[in-house]
Coordinates of C-alpha atoms in Angstrom, one line a residue:
Chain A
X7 CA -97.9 -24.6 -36.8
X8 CA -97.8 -23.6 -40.4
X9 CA -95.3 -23.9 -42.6
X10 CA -97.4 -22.1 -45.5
X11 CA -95.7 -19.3 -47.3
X12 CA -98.1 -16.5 -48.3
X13 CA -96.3 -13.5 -48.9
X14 CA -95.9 -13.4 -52.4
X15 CA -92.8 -11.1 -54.3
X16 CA -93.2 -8.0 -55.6
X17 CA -93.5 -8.5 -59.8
X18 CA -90.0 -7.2 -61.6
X19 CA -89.7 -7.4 -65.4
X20 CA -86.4 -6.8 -66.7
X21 CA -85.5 -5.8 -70.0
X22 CA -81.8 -5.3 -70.1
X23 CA -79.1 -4.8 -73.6
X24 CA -76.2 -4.2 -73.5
X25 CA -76.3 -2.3 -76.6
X26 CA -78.5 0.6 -76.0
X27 CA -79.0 4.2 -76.7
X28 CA -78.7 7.3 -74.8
X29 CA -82.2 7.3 -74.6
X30 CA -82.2 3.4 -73.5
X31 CA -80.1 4.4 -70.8
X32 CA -81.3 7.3 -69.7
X33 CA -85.0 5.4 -69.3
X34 CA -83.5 3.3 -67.1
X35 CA -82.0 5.9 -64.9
X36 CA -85.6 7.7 -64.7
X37 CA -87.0 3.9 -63.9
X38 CA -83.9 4.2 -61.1
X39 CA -84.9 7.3 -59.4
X40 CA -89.0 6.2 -59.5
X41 CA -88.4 2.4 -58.0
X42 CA -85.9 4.4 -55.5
X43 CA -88.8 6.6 -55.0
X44 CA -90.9 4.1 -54.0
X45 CA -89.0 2.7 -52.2
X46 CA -89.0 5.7 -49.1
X47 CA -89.7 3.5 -46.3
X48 CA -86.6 1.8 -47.0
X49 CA -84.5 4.9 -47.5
X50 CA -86.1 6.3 -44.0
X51 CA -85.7 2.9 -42.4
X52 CA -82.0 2.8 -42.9
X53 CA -81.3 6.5 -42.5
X54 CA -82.6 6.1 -38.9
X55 CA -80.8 2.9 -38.5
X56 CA -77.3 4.4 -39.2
X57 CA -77.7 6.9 -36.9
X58 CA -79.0 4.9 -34.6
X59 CA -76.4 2.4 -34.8
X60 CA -73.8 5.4 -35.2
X61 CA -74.5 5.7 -31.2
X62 CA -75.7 2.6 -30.1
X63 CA -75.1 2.0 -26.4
X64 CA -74.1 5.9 -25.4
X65 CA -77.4 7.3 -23.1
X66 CA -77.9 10.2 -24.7
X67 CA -78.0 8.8 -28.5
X68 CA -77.8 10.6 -31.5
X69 CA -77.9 14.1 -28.9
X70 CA -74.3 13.8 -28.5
X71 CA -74.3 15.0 -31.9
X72 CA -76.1 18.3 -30.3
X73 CA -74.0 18.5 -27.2
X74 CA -71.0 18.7 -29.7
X75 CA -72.2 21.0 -32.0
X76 CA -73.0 22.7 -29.0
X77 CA -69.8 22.7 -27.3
X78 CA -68.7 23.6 -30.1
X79 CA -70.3 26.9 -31.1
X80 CA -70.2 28.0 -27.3
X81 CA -66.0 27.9 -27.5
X82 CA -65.8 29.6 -30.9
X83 CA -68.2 31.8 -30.6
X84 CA -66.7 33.4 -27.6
X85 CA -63.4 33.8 -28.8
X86 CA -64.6 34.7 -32.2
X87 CA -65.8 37.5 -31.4
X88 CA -63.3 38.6 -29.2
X89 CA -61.2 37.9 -32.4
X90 CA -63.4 40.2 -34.6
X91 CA -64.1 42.6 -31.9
X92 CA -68.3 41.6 -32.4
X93 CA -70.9 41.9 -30.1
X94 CA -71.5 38.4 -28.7
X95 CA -74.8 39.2 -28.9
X96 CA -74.4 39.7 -32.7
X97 CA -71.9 37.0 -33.7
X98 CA -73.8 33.9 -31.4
X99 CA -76.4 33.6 -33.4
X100 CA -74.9 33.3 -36.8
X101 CA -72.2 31.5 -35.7
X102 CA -74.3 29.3 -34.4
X103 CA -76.6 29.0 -37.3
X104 CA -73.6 28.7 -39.7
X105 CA -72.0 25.9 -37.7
X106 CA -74.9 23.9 -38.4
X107 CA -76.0 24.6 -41.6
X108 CA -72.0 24.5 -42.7
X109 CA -72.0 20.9 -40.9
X110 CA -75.1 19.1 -42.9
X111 CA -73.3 20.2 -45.8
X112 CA -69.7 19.4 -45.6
X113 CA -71.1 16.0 -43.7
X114 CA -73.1 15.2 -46.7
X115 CA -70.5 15.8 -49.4
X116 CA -68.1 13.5 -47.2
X117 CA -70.5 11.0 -47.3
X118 CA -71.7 10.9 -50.4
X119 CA -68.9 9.5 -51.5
X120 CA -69.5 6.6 -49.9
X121 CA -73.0 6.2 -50.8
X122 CA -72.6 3.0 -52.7
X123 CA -69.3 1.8 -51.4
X124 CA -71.1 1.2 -48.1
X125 CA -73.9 -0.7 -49.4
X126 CA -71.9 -3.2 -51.6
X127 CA -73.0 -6.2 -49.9
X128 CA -76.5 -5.6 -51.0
X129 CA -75.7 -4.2 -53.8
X130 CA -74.0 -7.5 -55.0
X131 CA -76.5 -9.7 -53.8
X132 CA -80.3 -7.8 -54.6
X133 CA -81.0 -5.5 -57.7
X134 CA -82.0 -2.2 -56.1
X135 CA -82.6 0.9 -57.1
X136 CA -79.2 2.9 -56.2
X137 CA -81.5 5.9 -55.9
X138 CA -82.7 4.2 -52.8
X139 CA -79.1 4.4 -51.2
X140 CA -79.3 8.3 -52.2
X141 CA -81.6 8.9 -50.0
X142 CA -80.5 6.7 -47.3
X143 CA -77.4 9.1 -47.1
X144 CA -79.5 12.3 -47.3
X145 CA -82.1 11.1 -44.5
X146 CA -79.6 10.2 -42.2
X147 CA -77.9 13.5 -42.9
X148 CA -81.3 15.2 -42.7
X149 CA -81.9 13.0 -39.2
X150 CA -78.7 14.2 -37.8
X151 CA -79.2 18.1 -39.0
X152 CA -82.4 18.0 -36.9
X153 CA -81.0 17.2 -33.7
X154 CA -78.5 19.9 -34.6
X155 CA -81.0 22.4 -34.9
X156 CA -81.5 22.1 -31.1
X157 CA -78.1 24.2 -30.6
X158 CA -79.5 27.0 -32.9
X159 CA -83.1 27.2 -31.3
X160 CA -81.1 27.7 -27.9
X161 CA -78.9 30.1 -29.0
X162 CA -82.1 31.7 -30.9
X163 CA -84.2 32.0 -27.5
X164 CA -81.0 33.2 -25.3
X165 CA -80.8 35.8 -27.1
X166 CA -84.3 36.5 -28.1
X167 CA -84.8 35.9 -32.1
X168 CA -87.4 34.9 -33.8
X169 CA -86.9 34.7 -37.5
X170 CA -90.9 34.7 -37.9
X171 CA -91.3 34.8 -41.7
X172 CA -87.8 34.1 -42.3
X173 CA -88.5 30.6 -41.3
X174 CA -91.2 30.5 -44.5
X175 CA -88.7 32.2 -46.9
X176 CA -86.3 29.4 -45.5
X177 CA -87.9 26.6 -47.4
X178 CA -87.3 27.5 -50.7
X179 CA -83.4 27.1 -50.3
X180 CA -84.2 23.9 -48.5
X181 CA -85.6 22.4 -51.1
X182 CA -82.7 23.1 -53.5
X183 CA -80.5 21.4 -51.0
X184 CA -82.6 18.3 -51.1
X185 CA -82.3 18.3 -55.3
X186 CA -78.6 19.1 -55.4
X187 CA -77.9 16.4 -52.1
X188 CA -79.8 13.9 -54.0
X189 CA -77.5 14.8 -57.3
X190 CA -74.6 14.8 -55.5
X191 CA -74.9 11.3 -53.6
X192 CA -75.2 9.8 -57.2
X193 CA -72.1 11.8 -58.8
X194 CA -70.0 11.5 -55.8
X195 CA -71.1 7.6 -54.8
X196 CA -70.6 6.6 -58.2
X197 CA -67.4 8.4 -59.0
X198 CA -66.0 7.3 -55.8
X199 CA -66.5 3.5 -56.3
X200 CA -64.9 3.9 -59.6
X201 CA -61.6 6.1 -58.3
X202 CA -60.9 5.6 -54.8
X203 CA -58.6 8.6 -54.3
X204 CA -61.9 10.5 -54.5
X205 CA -62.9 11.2 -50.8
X206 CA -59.4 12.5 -49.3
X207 CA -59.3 14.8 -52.2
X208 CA -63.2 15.9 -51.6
X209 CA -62.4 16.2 -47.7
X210 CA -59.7 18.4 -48.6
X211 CA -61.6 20.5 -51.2
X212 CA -64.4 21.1 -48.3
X213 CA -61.2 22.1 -46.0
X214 CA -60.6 25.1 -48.5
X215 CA -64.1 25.8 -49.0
X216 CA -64.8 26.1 -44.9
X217 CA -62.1 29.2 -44.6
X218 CA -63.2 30.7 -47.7
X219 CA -67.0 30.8 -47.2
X220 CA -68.1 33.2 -44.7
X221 CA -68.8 30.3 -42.1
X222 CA -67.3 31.8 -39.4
X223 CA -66.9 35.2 -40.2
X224 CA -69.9 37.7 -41.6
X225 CA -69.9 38.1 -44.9
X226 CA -69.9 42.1 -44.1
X227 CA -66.3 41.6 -43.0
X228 CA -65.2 41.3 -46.0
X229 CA -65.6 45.1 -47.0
X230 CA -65.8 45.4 -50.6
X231 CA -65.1 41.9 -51.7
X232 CA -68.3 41.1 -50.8
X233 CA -69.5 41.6 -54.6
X234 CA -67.3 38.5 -55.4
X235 CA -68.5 35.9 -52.7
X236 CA -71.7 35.1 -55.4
X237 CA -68.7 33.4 -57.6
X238 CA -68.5 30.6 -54.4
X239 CA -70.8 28.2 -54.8
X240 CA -70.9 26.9 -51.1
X241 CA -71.6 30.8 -50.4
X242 CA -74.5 30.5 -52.6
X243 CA -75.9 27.8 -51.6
X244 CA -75.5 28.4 -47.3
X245 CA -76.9 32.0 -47.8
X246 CA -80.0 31.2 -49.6
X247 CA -81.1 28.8 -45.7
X248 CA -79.3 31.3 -43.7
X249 CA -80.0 35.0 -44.7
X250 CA -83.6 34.1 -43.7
X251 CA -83.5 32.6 -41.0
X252 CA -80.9 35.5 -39.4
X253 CA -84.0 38.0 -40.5
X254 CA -81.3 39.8 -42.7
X255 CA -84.2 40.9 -45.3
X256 CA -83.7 37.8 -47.5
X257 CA -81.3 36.6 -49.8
X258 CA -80.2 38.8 -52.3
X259 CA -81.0 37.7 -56.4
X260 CA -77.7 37.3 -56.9
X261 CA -77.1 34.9 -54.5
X262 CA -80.3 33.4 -55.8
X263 CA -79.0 33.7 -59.2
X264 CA -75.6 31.4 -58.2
X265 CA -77.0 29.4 -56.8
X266 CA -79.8 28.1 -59.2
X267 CA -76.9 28.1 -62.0
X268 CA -74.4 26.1 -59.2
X269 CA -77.4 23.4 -59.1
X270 CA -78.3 23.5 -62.4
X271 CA -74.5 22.4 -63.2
X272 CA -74.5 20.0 -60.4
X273 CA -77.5 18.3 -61.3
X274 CA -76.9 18.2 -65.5
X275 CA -73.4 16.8 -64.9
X276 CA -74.8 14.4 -62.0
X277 CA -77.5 12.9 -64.1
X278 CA -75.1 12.5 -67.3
X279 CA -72.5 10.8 -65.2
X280 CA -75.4 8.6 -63.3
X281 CA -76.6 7.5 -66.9
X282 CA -73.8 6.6 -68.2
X283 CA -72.2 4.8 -65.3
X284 CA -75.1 3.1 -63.3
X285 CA -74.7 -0.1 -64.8
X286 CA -71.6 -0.1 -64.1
X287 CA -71.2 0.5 -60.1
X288 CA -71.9 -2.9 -59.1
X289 CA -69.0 -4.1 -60.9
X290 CA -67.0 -1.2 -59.0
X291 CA -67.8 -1.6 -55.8
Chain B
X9 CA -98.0 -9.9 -61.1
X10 CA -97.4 -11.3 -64.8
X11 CA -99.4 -14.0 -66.2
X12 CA -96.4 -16.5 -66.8
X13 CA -92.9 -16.2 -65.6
X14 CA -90.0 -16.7 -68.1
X15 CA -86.6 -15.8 -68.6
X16 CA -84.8 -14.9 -71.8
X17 CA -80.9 -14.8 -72.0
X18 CA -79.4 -14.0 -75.5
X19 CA -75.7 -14.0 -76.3
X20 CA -75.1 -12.3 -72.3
X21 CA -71.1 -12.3 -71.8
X22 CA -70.4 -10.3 -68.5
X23 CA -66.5 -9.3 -68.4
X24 CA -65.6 -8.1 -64.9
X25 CA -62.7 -5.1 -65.0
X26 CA -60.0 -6.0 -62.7
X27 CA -59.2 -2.9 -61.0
X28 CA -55.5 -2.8 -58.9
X29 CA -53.0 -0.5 -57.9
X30 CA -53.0 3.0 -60.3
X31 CA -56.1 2.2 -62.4
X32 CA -57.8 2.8 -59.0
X33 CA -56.7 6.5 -58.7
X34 CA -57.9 9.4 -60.6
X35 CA -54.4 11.4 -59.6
X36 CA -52.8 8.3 -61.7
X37 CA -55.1 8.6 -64.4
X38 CA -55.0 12.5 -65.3
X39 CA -51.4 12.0 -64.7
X40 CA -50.9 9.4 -67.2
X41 CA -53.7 11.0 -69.8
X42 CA -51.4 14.1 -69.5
X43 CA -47.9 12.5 -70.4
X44 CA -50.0 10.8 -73.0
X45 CA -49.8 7.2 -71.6
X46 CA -53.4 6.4 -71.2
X47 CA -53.9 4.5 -74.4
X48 CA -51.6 2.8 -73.2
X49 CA -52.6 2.5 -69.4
X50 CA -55.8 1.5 -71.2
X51 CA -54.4 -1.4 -72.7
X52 CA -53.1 -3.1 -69.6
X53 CA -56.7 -2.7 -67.6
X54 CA -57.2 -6.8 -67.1
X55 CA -60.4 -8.2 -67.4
X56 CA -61.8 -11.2 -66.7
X57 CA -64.4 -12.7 -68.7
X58 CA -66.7 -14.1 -66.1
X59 CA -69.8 -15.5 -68.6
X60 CA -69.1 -15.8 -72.2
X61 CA -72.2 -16.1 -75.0
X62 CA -74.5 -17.4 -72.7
X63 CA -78.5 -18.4 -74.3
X64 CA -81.1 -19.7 -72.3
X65 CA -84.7 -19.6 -72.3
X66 CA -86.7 -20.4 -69.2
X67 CA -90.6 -20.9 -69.3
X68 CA -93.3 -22.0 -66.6
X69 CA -91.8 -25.3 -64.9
X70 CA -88.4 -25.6 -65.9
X71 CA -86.4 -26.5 -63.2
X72 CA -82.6 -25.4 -64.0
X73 CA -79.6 -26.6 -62.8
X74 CA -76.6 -25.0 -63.0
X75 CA -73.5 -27.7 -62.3
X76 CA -69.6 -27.0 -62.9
X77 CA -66.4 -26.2 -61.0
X78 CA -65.8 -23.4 -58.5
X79 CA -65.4 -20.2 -60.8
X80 CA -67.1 -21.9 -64.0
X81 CA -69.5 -18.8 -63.4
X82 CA -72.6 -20.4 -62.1
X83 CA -72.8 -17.3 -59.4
X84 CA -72.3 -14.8 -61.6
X85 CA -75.0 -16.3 -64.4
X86 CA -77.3 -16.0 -61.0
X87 CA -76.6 -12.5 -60.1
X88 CA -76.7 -11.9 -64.1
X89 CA -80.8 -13.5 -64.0
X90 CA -81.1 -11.0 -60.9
X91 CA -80.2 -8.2 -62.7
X92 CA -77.8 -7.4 -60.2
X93 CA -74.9 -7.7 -62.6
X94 CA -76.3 -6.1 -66.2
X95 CA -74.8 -8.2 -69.5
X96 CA -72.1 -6.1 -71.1
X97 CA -73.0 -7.8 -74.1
X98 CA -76.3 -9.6 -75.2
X99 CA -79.6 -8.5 -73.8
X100 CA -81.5 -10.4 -70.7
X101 CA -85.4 -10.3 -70.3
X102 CA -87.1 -11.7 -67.0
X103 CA -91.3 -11.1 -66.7
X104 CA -92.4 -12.5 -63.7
X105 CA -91.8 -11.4 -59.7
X106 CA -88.0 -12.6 -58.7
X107 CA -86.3 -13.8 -55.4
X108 CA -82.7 -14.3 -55.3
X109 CA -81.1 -16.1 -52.5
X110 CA -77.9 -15.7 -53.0
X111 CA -76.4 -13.8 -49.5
X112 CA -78.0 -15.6 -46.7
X113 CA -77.6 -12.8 -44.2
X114 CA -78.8 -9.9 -46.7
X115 CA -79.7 -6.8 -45.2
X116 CA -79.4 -8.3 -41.9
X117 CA -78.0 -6.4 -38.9
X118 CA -76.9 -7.9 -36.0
X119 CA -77.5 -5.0 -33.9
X120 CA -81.2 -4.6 -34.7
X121 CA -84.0 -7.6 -33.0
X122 CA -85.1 -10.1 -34.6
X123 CA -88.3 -8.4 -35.2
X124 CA -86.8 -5.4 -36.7
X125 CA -84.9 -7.4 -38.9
X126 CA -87.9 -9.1 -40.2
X127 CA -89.7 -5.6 -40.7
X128 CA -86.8 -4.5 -42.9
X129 CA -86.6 -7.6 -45.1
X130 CA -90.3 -6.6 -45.9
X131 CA -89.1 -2.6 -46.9
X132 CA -86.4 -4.4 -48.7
X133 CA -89.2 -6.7 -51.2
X134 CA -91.0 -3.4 -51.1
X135 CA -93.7 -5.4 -49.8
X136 CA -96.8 -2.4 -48.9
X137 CA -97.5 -2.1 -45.0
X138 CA -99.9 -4.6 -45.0
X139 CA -98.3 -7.3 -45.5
X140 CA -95.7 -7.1 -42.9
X141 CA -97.6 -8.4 -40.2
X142 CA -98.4 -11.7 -42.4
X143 CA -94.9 -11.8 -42.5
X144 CA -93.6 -11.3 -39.1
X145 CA -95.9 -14.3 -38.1
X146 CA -94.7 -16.4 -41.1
X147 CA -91.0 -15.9 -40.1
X148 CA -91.6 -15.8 -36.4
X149 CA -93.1 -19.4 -36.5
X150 CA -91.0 -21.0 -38.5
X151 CA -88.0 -19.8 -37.1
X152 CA -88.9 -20.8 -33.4
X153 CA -87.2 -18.0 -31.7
X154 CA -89.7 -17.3 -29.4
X155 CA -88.4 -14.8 -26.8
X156 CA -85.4 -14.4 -28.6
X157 CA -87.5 -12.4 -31.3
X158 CA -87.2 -9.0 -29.2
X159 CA -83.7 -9.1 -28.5
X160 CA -80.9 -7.9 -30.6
X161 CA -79.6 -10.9 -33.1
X162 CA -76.2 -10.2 -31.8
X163 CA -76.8 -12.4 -29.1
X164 CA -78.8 -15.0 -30.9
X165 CA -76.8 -18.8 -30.9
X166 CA -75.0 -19.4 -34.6
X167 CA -78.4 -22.1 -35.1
X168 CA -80.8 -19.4 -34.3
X169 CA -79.3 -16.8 -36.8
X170 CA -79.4 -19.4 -39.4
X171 CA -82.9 -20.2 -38.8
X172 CA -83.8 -15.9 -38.8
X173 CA -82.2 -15.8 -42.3
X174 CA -83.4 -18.9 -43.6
X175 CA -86.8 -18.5 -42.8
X176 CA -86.3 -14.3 -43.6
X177 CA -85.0 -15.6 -47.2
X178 CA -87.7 -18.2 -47.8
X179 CA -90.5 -16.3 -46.6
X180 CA -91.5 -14.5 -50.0
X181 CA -92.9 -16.5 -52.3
X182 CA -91.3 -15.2 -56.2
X183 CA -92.6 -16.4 -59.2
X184 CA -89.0 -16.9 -60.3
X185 CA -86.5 -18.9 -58.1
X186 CA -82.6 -18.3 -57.7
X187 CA -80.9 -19.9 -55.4
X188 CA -77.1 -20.4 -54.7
X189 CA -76.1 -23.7 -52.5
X190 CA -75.8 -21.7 -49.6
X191 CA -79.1 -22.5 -48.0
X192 CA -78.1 -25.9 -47.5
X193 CA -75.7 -25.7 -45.0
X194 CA -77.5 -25.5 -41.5
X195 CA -78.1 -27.8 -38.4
X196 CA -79.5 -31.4 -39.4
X197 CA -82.6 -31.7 -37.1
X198 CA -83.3 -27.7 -38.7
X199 CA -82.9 -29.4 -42.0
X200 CA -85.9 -31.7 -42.4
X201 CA -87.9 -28.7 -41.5
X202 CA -86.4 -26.4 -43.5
X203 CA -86.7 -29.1 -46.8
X204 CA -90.3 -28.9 -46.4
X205 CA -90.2 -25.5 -46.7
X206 CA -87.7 -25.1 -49.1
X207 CA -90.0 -27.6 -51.4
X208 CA -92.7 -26.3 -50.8
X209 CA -91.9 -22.6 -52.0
X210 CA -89.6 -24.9 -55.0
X211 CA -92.9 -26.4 -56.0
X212 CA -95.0 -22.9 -56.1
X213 CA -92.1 -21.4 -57.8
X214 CA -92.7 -21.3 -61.8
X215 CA -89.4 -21.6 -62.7
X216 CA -86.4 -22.6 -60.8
X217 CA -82.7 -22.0 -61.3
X218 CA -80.4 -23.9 -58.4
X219 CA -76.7 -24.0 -58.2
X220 CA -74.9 -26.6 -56.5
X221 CA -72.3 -28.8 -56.2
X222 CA -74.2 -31.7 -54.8
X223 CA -75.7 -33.4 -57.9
X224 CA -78.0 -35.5 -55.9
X225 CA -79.6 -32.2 -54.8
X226 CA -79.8 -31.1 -58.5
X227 CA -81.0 -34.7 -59.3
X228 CA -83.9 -34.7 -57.5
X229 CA -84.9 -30.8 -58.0
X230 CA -83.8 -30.4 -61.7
X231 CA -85.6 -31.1 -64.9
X232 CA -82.8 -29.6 -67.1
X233 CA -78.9 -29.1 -66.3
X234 CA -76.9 -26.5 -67.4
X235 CA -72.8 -27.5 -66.9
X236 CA -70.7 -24.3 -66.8
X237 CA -67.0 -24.1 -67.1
X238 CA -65.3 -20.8 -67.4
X239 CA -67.7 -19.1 -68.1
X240 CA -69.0 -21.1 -71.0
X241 CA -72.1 -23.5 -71.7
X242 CA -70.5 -27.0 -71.4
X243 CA -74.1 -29.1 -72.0
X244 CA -77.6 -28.1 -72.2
X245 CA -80.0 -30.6 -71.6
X246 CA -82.2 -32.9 -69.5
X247 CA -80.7 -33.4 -66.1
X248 CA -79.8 -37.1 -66.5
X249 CA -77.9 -36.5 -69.5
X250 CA -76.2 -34.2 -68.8
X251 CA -75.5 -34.8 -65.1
X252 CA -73.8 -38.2 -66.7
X253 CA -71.8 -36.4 -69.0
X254 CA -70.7 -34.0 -66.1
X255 CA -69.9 -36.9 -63.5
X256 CA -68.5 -39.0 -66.0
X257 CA -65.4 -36.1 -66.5
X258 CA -63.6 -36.6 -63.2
X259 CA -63.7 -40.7 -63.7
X260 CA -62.3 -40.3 -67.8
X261 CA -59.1 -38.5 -66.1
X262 CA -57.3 -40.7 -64.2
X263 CA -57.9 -43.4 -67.0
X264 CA -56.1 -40.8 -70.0
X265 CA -53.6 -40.1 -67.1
X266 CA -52.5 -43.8 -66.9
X267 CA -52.5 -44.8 -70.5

């Protein structure tokens, strides 16, 4: 038996004062998000692992998450659209479609916040990219979104849809979402390690913003005030994945328009925030 | 990988911001900044100066040691050459590849196998997809867990998880050695074994920085001592100097405390 030892460590060089520029830190952010980049087996490694362990030892796995979801938009879309007076026919599909879409979100921003909090034992013991935990939180939020989209492909083929193109004109919007999830798990995980009365008041901000987005009801309910929905962000940025996909003709360039300025904000004030504080987080945490 | 290893540490303090109670919450905060109370909120924010005006300067074969009491900061000057915690004053340079072994269980999770474990320390060193395999074996072998390698480490004996992240810590070979005094706690017939090991990856190391309590361990590894306490460079020097001066401190006391 051998007792060699072969593998040899990856090469770091450090270069780290205390006293730096804007432009000192802000290198070292970029040098955060590249190692973190690199770094994407890790990140997809331990998305799948939460999950995993999330439902370790129940049979059907991470599809309870879809039996849920499912349940879910079954009950309220039945008496939702008794409610509205809709067509089931009519009301199913986007219910179901804005259940799940609606769910990746508000799941994301909730977790977000604990992005770095969670990881503090590594944190504390192994210099890591924090960009790495970033993606951690938005591939295990992407993992679990997939198995959602199970309940919408169902709901899709019972009542015979096919978004066709829609599905192409989808990916644009999902793209954005992966940008602004990625800015938001370092805003939210940083801010949150530093002020800890962050997440209740995020979970109840998300609260709000689920009655006042057109999640469950159509945004053609609202009659008139429909001109004023581009001023919600969380509108913005659910319509421009789901007015595709429901083969409603595409999302409309004002929509577009909020939500490119929303993510715009979002990422400018995520990155200045992640300069300033990330060497900071691991005395936070 | 760079030529030659070194470490540079120039006037590093690291002050660690106690946060409690209201200086925790934002509400408290905004609150406070709006009745115009946070310069004075400000004011009370304890800190705790953990390292203060630390200079080193580590080249190819120096074998540090760091000695001093519990809290003299030895831990934290580790985690500081990691670049885990960055100086809040002074500046810190390291060239060389690094391994700190300062958690013994890091990244490990009970709930995953052995094997899976061993795959994800490799993601963690960003180690590329070939090497894992070399790895597996390494740790596999030397941590003689047989069957036991496909089942979950939740069920592994307290010696076998020991063993998993001993041989998982000490299977990368860095350029540039930490290691806390963890790594010498562990079963005494797994001990002779994991010496060898432990010496072997000491020897190929370029430059090593130990911290202990046990100064016959730092004895026999050290070349040069480094005696913290509070946060403060006590003595600098080669280790038997300095070891004497350190050792000689507990005997002085009783003396001054009878005369």
């Amino acid at each position: 038996m051998s007792t060699a030892v072969s593998t040899i460590a990856v090469s770091t060089d450090l270069d780290l004062k205390a006293d730096i520029t804007v432009a000192g830190r802000n290198r070292l952010a970029v040098d955060d998000v590249a190692r973190g980049v690199r770094l994407w087996r890790l990140a997809v490694a331990l998305g799948w692992l939460d999950i995993r362990l999330r439902y370790r030892g129940s049979m059907l796995g991470p599809f309870w998450l879809t039996i849920s979801t499912g349940v879910m938009v079954a009950a309220l879309g039945f008496l939702y659209s008794t409610l509205f007076k809709m067509d089931l026919r009519e009301y199913l599909p986007f219910l179901a479609l804005s259940q799940v879409l609606w769910g990746f979100l508000s799941a994301l921003v909730s977790e977000a916040c604990t992005t770095f909090t969670d990881a503090e034992g590594v944190i504390r013991s192994v210099r890591m990219p924090f960009f790495v935990y970033s993606t951690r939180t938005l591939i295990r939020n992407f993992i679990a979104l997939g198995h959602n989209i199970v309940v919408i492909v169902v709901v899709f083929a019972i009542f015979q849809i096919w978004p066709g193109w829609g599905l192409v004109e989808a990916i644009p919007g999902l793209l954005l979402w992966v940008i602004d999830s990625l800015a938001l798990t370092l805003l939210l995980g940083a801010f949150c390690a530093r002020f800890r009365d962050i997440q209740p008041i995020v979970n109840s901000v998300m609260q709000i913003a689920f009655f006042v987005t057109p999640v469950i009801w159509k945004p053609s309910q609202l009659g008139a005030g429909v001109d004023n929905l581009p001023f919600n962000p969380f509108f913005d940025l659910l319509e421009i994945v789901r007015a595709p996909l429901l083969g409603e003709g595409g999302t409309s360039s004002m929509t577009w328009l909020g939500a490119v300025i929303y993510s715009v904000v979002l990422c400018s004030v995520s990155w200045a925030f992640f300069v300033r504080a990330r060497g900071r987080i691991t005395f936070w945490i | 990988m760079a030529d030659s290893a070194s470490i540079l540490v120039e006037n590093v303090s690291v002050l660690f911001p106690l946060y409690h109670g209201s200086s925790r919450s934002l509400k408290k905060m905004v609150v406070a900044a709006a009745s115009g109370r946070l310069a004075q909120d400000t004011h009370q924010r304890v800190v705790v100066r953990a390292l203060t005006d630390i200079n080193l300067n580590l080249g190819r074969g120096d074998r540090l040691g760091l000695v001093g009491s519990n809290g003299a900061g030895k831990t934290t000057l580790l985690r500081v050459l990691a670049g885990i915690y960055e100086p809040v004053m002074g500046r810190l340079k390291v060239s060389g590849s690094l391994n700190a072994l300062l958690d013994p269980n890091l990244g490990m999770n009970v709930e995953l196998t052995g094997r899976e474990n061993i795959l994800l320390r490799g993601l963690y060193n960003g180690l590329p997809k070939s090497a894992l395999p070399r790895l597996e074996e390494d740790v596999a072998d030397f941590a003689e867990l047989s069957d036991f390698l496909d089942l979950p480490v939740r069920i592994y004996s307290a010696g076998m998880v020991v063993r998993l992240g001993f041989a998982l810590a000490t299977a990368i070979r860095p350029q540039i050695l930490l290691m806390d005094e963890w790594f010498l706690a562990g079963d005494a017939v797994f001990m002779d074994k994991a010496r060898v090991r432990l010496e072997e990856m000491v020897r190929s190391a370029d430059i090593l920085v130990l911290s202990s309590h046990n100064t016959a361990i730092i004895k026999e590894w050290c070349s040069r001592v480094l005696w913290l306490d509070q946060g403060r460079i006590i003595a600098d020097g080669p280790a038997g100097d300095v070891l004497n001066q350190y050792l000689g401190l507990p005997a002085e006391q009783p003396v001054s405390a009878l005369g």
